[in-house]
Short mmCIF file of C-alpha atoms in Angstrom, two decimals:
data_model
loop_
_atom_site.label_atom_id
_atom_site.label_comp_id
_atom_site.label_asym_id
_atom_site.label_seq_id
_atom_site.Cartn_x
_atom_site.Cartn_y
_atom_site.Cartn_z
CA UNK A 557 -47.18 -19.68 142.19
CA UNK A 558 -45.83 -22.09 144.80
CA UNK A 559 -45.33 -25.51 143.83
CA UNK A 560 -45.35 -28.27 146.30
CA UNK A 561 -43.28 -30.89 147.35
CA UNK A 562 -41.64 -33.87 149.06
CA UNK A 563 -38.79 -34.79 151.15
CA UNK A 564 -37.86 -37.94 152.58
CA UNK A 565 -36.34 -37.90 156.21
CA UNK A 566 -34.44 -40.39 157.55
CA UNK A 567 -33.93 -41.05 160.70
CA UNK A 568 -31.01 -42.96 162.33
CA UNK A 569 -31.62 -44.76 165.67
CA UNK A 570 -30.07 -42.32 168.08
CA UNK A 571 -32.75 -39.58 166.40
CA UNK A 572 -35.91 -41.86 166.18
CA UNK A 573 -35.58 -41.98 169.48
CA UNK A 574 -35.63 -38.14 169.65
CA UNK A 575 -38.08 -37.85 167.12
CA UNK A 576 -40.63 -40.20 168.84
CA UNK A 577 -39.74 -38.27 172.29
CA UNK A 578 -40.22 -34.71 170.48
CA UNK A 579 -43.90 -36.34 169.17
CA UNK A 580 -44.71 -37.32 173.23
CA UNK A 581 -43.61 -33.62 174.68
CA UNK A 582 -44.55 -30.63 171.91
CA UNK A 583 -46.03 -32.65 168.74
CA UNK A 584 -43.26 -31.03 166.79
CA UNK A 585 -40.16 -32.06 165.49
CA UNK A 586 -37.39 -30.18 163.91
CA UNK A 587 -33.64 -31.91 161.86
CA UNK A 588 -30.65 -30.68 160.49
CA UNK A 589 -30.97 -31.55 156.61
CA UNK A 590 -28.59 -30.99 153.97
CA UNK A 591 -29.48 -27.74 152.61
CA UNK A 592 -32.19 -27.78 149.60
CA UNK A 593 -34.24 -25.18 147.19
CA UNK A 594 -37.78 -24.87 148.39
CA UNK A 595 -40.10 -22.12 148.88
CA UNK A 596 -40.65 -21.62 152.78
CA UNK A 597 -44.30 -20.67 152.21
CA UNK A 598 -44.78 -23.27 149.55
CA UNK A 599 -46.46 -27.34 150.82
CA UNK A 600 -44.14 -29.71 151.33
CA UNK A 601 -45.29 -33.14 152.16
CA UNK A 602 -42.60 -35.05 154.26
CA UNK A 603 -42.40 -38.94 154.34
CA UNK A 604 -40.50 -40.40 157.61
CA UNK A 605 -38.41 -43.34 157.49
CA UNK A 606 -37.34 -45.16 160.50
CA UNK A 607 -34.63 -46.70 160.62
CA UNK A 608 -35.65 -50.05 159.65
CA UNK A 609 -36.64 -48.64 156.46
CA UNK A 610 -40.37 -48.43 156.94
CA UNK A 611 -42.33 -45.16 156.50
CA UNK A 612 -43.51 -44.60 159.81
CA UNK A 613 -44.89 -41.26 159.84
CA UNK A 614 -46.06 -38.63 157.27
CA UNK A 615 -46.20 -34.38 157.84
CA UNK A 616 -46.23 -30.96 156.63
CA UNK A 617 -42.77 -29.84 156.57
CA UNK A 618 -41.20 -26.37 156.28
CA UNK A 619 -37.60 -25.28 155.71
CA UNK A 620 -36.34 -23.27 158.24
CA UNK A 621 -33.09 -21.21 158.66
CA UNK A 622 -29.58 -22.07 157.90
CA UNK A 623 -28.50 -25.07 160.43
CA UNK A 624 -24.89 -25.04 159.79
CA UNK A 625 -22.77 -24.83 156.64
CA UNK A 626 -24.81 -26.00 154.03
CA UNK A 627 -27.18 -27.23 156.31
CA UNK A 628 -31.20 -26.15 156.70
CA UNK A 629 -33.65 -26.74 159.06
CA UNK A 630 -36.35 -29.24 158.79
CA UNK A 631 -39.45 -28.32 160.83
CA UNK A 632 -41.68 -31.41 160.93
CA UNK A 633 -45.80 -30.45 162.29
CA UNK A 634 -49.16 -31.99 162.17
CA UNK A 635 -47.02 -35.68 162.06
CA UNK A 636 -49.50 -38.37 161.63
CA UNK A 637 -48.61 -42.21 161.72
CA UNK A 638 -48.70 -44.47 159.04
CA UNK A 639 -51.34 -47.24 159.25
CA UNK A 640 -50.40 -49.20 156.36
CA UNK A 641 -46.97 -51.12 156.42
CA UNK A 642 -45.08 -49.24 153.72
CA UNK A 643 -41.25 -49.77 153.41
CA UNK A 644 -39.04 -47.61 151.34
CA UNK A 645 -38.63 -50.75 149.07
CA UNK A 646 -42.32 -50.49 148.31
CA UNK A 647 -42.15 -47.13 146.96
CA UNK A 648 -38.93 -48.26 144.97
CA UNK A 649 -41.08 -50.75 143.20
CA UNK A 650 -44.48 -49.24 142.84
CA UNK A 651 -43.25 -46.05 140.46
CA UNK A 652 -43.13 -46.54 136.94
CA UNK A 653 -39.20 -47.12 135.82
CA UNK A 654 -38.95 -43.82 134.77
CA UNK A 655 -38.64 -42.14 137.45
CA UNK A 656 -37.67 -45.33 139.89
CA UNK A 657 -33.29 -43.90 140.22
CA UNK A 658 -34.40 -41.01 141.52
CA UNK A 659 -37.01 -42.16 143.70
CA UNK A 660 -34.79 -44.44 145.04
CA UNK A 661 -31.48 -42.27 145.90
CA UNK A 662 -34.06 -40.25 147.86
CA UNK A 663 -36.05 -43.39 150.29
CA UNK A 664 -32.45 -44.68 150.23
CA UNK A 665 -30.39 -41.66 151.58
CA UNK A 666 -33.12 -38.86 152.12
CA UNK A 667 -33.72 -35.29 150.56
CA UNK A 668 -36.33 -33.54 148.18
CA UNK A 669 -38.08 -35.33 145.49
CA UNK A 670 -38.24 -33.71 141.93
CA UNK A 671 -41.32 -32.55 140.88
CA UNK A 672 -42.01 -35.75 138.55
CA UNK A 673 -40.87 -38.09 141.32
CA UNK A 674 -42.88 -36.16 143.63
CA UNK A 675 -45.97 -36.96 141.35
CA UNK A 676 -45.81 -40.47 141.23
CA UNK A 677 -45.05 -40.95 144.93
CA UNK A 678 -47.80 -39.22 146.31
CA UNK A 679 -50.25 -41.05 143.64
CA UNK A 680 -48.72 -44.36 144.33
CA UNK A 681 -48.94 -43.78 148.60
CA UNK A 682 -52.54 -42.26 148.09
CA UNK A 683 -53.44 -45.12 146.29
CA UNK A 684 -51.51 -47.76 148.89
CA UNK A 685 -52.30 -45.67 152.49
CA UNK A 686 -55.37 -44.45 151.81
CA UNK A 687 -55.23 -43.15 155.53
CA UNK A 688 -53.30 -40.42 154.10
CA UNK A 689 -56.02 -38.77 151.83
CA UNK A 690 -56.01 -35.52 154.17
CA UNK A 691 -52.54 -34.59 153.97
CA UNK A 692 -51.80 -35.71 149.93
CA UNK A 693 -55.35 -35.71 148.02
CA UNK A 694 -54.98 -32.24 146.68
CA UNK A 695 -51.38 -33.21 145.47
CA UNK A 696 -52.13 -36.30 143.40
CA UNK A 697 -53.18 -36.25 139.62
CA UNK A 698 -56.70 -36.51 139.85
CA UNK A 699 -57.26 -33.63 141.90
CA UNK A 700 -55.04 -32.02 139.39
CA UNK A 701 -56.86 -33.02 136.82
CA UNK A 702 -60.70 -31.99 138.17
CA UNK A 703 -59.00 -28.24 139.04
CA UNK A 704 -57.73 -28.22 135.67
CA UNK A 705 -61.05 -28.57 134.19
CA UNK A 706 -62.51 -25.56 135.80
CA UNK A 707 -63.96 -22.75 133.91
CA UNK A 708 -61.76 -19.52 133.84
CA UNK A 709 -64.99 -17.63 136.26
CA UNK A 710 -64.71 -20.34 138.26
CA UNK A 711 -61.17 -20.05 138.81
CA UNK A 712 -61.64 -15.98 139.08
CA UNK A 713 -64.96 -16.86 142.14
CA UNK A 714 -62.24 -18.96 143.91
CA UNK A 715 -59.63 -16.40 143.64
CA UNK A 716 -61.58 -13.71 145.08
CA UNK A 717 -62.92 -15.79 147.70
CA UNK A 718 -59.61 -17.23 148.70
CA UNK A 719 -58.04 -13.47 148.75
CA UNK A 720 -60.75 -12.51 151.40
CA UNK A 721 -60.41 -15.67 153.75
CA UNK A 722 -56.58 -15.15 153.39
CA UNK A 723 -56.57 -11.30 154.34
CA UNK A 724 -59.18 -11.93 156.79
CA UNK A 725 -56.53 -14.41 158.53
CA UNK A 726 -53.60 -11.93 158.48
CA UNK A 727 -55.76 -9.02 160.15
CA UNK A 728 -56.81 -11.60 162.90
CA UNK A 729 -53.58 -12.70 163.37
CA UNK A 730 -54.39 -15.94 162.36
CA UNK A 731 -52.01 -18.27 160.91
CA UNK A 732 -52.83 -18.94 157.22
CA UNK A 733 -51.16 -22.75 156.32
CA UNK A 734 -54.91 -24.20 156.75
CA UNK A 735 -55.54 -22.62 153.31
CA UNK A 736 -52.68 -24.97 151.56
CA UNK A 737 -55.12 -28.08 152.60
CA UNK A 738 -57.81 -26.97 150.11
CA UNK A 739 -58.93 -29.67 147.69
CA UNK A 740 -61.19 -29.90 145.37
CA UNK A 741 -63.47 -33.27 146.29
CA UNK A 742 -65.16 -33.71 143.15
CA UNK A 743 -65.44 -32.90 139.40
CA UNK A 744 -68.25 -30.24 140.00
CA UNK A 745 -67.04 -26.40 140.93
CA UNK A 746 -67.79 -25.79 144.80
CA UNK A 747 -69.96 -23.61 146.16
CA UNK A 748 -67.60 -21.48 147.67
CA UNK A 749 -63.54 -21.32 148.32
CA UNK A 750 -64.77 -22.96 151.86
CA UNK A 751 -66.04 -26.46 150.44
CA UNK A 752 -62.67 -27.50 149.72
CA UNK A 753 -61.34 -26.82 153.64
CA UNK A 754 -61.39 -29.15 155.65
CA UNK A 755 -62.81 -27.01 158.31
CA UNK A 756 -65.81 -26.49 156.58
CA UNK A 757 -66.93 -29.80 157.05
CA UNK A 758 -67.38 -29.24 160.50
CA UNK A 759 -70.23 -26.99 160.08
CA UNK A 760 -72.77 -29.38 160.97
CA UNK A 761 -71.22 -30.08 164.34
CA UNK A 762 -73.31 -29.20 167.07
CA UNK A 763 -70.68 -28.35 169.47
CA UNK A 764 -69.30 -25.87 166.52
CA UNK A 765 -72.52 -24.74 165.95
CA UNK A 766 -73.00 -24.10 169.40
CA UNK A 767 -69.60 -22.13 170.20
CA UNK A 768 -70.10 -19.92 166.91
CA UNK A 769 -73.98 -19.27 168.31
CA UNK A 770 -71.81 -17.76 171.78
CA UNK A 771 -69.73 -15.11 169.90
CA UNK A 772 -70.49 -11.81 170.17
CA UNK A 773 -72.05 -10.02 167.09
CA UNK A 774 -72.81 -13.38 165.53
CA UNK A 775 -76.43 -14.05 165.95
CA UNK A 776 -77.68 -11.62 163.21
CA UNK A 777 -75.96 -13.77 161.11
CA UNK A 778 -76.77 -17.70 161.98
CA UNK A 779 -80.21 -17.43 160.26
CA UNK A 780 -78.97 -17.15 156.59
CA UNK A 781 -79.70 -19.98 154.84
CA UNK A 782 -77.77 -22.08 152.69
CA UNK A 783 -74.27 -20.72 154.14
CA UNK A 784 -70.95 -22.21 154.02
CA UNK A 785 -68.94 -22.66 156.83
CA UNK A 786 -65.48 -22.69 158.26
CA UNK A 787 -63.84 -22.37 161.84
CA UNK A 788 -60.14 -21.45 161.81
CA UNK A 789 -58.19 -21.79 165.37
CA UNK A 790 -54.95 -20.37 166.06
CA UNK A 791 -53.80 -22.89 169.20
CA UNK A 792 -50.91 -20.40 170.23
CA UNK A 793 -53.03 -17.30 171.13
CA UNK A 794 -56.93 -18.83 171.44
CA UNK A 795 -57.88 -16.76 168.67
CA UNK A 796 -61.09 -17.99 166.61
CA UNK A 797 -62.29 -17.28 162.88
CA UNK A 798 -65.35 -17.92 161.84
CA UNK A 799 -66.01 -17.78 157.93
CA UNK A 800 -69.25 -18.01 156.48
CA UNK A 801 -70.19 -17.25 152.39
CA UNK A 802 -73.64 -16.39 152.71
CA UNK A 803 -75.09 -15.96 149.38
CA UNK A 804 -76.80 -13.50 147.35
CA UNK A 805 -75.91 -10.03 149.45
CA UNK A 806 -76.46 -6.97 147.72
CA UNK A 807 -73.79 -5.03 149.23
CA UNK A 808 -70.97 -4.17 146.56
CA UNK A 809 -73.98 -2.48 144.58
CA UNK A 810 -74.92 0.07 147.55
CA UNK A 811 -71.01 0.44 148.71
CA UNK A 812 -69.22 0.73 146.08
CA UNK A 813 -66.66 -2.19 147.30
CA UNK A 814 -65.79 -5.56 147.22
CA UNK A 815 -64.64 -6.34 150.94
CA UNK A 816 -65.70 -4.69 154.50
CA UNK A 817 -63.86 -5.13 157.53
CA UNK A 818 -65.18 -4.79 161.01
CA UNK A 819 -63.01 -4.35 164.22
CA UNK A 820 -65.84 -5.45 167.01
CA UNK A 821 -63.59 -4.61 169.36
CA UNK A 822 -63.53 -1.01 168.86
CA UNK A 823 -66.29 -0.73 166.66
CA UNK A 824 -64.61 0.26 163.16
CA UNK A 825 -65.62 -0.33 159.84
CA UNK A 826 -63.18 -0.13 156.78
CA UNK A 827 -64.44 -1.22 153.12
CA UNK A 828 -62.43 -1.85 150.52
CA UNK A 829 -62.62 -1.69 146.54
CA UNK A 830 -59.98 -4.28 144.46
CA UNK A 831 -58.88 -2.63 141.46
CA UNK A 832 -57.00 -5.05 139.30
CA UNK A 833 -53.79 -3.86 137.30
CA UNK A 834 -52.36 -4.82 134.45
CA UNK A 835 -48.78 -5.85 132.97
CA UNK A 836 -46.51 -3.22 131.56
CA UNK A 837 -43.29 -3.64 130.22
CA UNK A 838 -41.78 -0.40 131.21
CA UNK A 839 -43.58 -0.04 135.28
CA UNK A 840 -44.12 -3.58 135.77
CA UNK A 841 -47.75 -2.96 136.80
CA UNK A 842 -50.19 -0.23 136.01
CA UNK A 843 -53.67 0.67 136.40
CA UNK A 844 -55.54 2.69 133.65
CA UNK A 845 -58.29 5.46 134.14
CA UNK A 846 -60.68 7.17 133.95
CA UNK A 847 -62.72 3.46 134.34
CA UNK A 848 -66.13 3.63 134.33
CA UNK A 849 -67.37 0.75 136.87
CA UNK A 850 -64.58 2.87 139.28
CA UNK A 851 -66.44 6.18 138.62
CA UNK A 852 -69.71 4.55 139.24
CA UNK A 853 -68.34 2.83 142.51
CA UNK A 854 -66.74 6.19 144.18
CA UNK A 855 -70.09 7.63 143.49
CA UNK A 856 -71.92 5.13 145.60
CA UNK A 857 -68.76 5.50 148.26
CA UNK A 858 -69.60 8.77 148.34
CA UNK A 859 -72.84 8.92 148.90
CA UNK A 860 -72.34 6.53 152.17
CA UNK A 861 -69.76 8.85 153.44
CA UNK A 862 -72.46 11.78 152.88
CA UNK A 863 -74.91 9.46 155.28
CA UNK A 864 -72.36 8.45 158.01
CA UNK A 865 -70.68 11.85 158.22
CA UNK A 866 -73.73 12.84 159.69
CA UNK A 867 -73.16 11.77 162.97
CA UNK A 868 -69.73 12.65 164.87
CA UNK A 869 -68.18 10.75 167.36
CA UNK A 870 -68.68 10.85 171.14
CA UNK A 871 -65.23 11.35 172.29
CA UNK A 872 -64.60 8.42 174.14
CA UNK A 873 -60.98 6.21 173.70
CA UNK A 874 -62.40 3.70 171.86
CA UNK A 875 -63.48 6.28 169.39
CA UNK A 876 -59.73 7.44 168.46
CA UNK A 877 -58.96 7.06 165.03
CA UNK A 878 -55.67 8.69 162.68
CA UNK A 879 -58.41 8.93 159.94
CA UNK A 880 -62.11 7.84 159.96
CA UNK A 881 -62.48 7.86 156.60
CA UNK A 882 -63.46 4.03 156.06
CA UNK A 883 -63.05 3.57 151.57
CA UNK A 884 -59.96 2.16 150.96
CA UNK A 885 -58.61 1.34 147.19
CA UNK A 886 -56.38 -1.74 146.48
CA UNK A 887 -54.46 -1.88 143.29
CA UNK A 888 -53.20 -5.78 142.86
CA UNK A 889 -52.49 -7.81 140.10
CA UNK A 890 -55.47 -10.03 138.48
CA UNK A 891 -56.06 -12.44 141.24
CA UNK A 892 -55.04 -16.25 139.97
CA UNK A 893 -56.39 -18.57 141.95
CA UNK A 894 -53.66 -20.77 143.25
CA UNK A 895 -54.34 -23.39 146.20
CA UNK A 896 -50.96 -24.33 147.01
CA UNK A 897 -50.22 -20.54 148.60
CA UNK A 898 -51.51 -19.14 151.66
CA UNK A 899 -50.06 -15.86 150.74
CA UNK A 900 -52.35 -12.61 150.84
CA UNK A 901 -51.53 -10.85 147.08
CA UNK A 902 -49.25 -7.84 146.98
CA UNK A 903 -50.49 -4.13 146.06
CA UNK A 904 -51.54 -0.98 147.20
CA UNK A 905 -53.72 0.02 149.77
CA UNK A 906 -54.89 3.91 149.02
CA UNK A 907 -57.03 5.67 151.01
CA UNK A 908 -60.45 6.83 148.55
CA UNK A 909 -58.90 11.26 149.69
CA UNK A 910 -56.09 10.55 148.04
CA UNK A 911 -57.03 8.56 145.13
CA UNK A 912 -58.89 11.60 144.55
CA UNK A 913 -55.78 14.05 144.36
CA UNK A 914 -53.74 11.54 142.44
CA UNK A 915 -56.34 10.97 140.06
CA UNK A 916 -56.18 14.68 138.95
CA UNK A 917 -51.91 14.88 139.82
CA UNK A 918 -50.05 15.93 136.55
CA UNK A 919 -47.59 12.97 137.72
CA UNK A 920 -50.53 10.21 136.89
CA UNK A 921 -50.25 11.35 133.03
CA UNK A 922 -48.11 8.31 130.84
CA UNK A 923 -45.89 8.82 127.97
CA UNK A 924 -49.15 8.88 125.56
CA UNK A 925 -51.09 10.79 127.10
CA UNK A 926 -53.28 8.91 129.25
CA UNK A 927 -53.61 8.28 132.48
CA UNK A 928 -51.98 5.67 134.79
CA UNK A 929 -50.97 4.38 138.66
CA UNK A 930 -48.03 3.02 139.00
CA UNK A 931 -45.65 1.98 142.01
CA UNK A 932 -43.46 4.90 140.46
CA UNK A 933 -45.95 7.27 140.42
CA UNK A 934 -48.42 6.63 143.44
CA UNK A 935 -45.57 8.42 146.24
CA UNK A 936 -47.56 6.48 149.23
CA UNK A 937 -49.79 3.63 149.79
CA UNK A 938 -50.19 1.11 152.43
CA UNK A 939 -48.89 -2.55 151.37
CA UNK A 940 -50.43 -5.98 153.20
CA UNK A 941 -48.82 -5.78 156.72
CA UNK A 942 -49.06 -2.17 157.58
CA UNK A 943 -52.94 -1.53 156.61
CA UNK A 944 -53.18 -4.68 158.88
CA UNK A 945 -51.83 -3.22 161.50
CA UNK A 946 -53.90 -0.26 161.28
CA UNK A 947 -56.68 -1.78 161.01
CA UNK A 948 -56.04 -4.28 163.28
CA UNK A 949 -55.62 -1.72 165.57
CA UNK A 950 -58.58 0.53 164.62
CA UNK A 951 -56.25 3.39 163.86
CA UNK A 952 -58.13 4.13 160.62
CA UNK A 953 -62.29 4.16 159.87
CA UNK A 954 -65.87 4.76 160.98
CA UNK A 955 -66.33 5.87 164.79
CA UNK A 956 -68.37 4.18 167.22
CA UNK A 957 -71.44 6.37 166.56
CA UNK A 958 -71.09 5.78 162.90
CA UNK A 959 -70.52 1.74 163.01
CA UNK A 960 -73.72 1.22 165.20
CA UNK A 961 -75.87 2.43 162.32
CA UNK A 962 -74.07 0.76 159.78
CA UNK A 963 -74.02 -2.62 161.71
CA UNK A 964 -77.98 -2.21 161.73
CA UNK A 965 -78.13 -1.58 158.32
CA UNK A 966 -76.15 -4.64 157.50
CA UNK A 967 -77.97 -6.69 159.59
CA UNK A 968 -81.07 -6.21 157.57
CA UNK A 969 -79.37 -6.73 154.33
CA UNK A 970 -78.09 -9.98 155.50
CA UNK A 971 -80.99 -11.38 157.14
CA UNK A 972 -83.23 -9.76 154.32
CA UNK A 973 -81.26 -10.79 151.64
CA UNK A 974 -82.57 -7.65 149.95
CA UNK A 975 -80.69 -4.19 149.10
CA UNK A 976 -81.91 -1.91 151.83
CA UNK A 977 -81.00 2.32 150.80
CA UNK A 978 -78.65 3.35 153.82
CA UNK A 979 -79.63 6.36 155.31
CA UNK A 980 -78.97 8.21 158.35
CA UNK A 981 -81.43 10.94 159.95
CA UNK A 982 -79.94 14.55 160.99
CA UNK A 983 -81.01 14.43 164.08
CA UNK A 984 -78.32 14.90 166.48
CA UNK A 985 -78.69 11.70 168.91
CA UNK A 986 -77.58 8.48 167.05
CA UNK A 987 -80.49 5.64 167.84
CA UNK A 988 -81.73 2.35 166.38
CA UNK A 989 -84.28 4.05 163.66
CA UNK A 990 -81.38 6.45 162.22
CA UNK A 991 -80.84 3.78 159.65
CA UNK A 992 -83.88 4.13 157.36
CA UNK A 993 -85.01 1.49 155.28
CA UNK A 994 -86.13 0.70 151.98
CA UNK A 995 -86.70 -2.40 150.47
CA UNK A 996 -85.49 -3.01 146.56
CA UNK A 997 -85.37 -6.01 144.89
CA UNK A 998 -81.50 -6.70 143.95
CA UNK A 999 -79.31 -9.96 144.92
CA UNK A 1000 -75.83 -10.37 144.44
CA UNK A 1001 -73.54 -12.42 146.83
CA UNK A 1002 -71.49 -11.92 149.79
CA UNK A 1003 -68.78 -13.45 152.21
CA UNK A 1004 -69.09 -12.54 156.03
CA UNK A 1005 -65.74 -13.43 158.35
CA UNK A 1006 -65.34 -12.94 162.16
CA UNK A 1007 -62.78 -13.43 164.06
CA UNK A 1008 -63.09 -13.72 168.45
CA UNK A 1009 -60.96 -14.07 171.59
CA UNK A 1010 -59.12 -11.28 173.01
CA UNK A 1011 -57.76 -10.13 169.57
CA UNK A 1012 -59.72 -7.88 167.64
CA UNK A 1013 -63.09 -9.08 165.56
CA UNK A 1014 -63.75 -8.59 162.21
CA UNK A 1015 -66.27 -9.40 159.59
CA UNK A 1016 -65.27 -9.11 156.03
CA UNK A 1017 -68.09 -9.27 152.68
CA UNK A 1018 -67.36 -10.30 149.66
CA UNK A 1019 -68.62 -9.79 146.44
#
């Protein structure tokens, strides 16, 4: 898991000028540091001292590349003042004796905290400057504490929920660092992975509320009540994400998958079914079969494809695809639920035709007998960035013809909140009534994400 931490800069004259120059042209600032072990996608909270000793401002940091010998790069964003008049001798002072030598080699001559000193500097700030609650909250001990007291399906919910937001974000092209600011705000378990984002707070804002009402393909979706909300923005390319966890959606039950993906642009669906794997000494990772709940869930897979196959596309560019077969299978490890990382997890994507052959492959059979995928065994698969980029780029799943009926269909089941039977008529024209529909009761729940601007859009559910 990544772990989090500190680093105190400090600036001489000659670069607080920079610095403060840097802030006034790009918002940005970037130093030569002597080099230090840190995780590049892990949090790390920097504290800026001028060079009168006073902690002036406070931002998310990132080590960069090799500056020089022994040297990395600093890479200072989202800098925010300091309102309250701390001086390095403050912090000194404030944390317990313990861990005071440490703390104050660092405020005195810069570089990264430990973990322990880290810990009692970002409770003793919090606690000082409350100003900075949005940038250190989620580090100090009593957020620690509340997530700590979450139940394991808690943890699991969050997990899941997180994964989708997160792969939502890479296939959008969206960059994924607003997921480190999650924080849990209170000792009760959210509602969703989006309560403890900052941008779902903003949900309620009518100029938000407004812009998400203007995207295209939205508006079947703005009348589900009690939804969670988030707007993601990448500044660099204009590209928007809306996330909303609108609850109790039947659709894992009448897929067969956890997550579905929708390219508005070119009108392409691709669902996917997370199949967790588990340790093994000898592969590192396996995944056991025959499994029942898998069985069960290819069945209903299969059945859809029997429906959409039905109608063929129309020949048209926009209707090019590698593949249009839309199941996909991931194999991962168990999910753990880790708010510090903004990482998407590693595994295999395999399409639901081959699954099939390597189900029944000779090569699938372990040393006991049974029956097992492995990274040795599976040949091919598609890891995190290059089922992106097909999908991204609508290389793979459903045609135009075919997405049309099953956008209808999901439109019902999300306005409905009921499980509608997806079926499409043999009639050779594709229209609105080729989705037929009837009504059973059955409620589970589901996440919806879309992304807009001149980048793809994409709606993922999650069950």
């Amino acid at each position: 898991m990544a772990k989090p931490g500190a680093y105190v800069l400090k600036l001489t004259r000659d670069r607080e000028a920079l610095f403060h120059e840097a802030l006034e042209d790009r918002e940005m600032f970037a130093e030569a540091v002597p080099s230090f072990p840190h995780a590049r996608g892990a949090p790390l909270v920097c504290f800026i001292l001028n060079s009168r000793g006073r902690i002036s401002h406070i931002a998310n940091g990132r080590r960069g590349v090799n500056a020089g010998t022994f040297q990395s790069r600093l890479n200072l964003s989202d800098i925010e003042p300091f309102q309250t008049k701390l001086t390095a001798q403050d912090i000194i002072e404030g944390v317990p004796a313990r861990n005071r030598k440490v703390v104050e080699e660092r405020f005195k001559h810069g570089g990264l905290l430990t973990p322990k000193a880290f810990e009692e500097v970002v409770d003793l700030v919090a606690r000082l400057a409350p100003e900075t609650a949005p940038s250190i909250d989620r580090f100090t001990k009593a957020t620690r504490r509340r997530l700590a007291t979450l139940d394991r399906s808690a943890r699991e919910a969050l997990g899941a929920q997180k994964e989708s937001v997160a792969t939502a974000m890479l296939l959008a092209g969206i960059e994924r660092s607003p997921l480190q600011e999650w924080v849990l705000r209170d000792d009760e378990a959210p509602g969703s992975f989006l309560d403890g984002l900052k941008q779902s707070r903003q949900r309620e804002d009518e100029m938000i509320i407004r812009d998400m009402a203007d995207v295209p393909g939205y508006d079947f979706i703005r009348r589900v009540p009690k939804a969670s909300a988030a707007l993601f923005v990448d500044e660099e390319s204009g590209t928007r994400l809306t996330v909303v966890l609108a609850n109790r959606l039947p659709l894992e039950e009448q897929t067969g998958t956890d997550l579905i993906y929708y390219n508005e642009t070119f009108k392409s669906f691709i669902l996917v079914q997370y199949k967790a794997m588990e340790n093994d000494k000898a592969e590192g990772a396996v995944f056991r079969f025959p499994e029942k709940q898998l069985s069960e869930e290819i069945a209903r897979m299969d059945a859809f494809v029997t429906e959409i196959n039905k109608l063929q596309e129309e020949g048209t560019i926009d209707d090019f695809r590698l593949n249009n077969e839309p199941f996909f299978l991931k194999f991962c490890p168990r999910i753990q639920f880790d708010p510090d990382s903004s990482g998407v997890t590693k595994g295999m994507y395999v399409p639901l035709s081959y699954w099939k052959r390597l189900a029944d492959h000779d090569g699938m059979v372990g040393p006991r007998g049974g029956r097992r995928l492995a990274y040795s065994n599976v040949r091919r698969y598609f890891d995190n960035s290059s089922f992106a980029s097909m999908v991204k780029g609508a290389w793979i799943g459903t045609v135009v013809s075919q997405s049309s009926v099953i956008e209808r269909w999901m439109k019902e089941v999300i306005e409905t909140g009921r499980a509608i039977a997806f079926a499409v008529k043999t009639d050779d024209k594709p229209d609105d009534d080729n989705a037929s529909i009837t009504v059973r009761p059955d409620l589970d729940t589901g996440l919806f994400i879309e992304a807009s601007d001149e980048e793809p859009q994409f709606i993922v559910m999650k069950n």
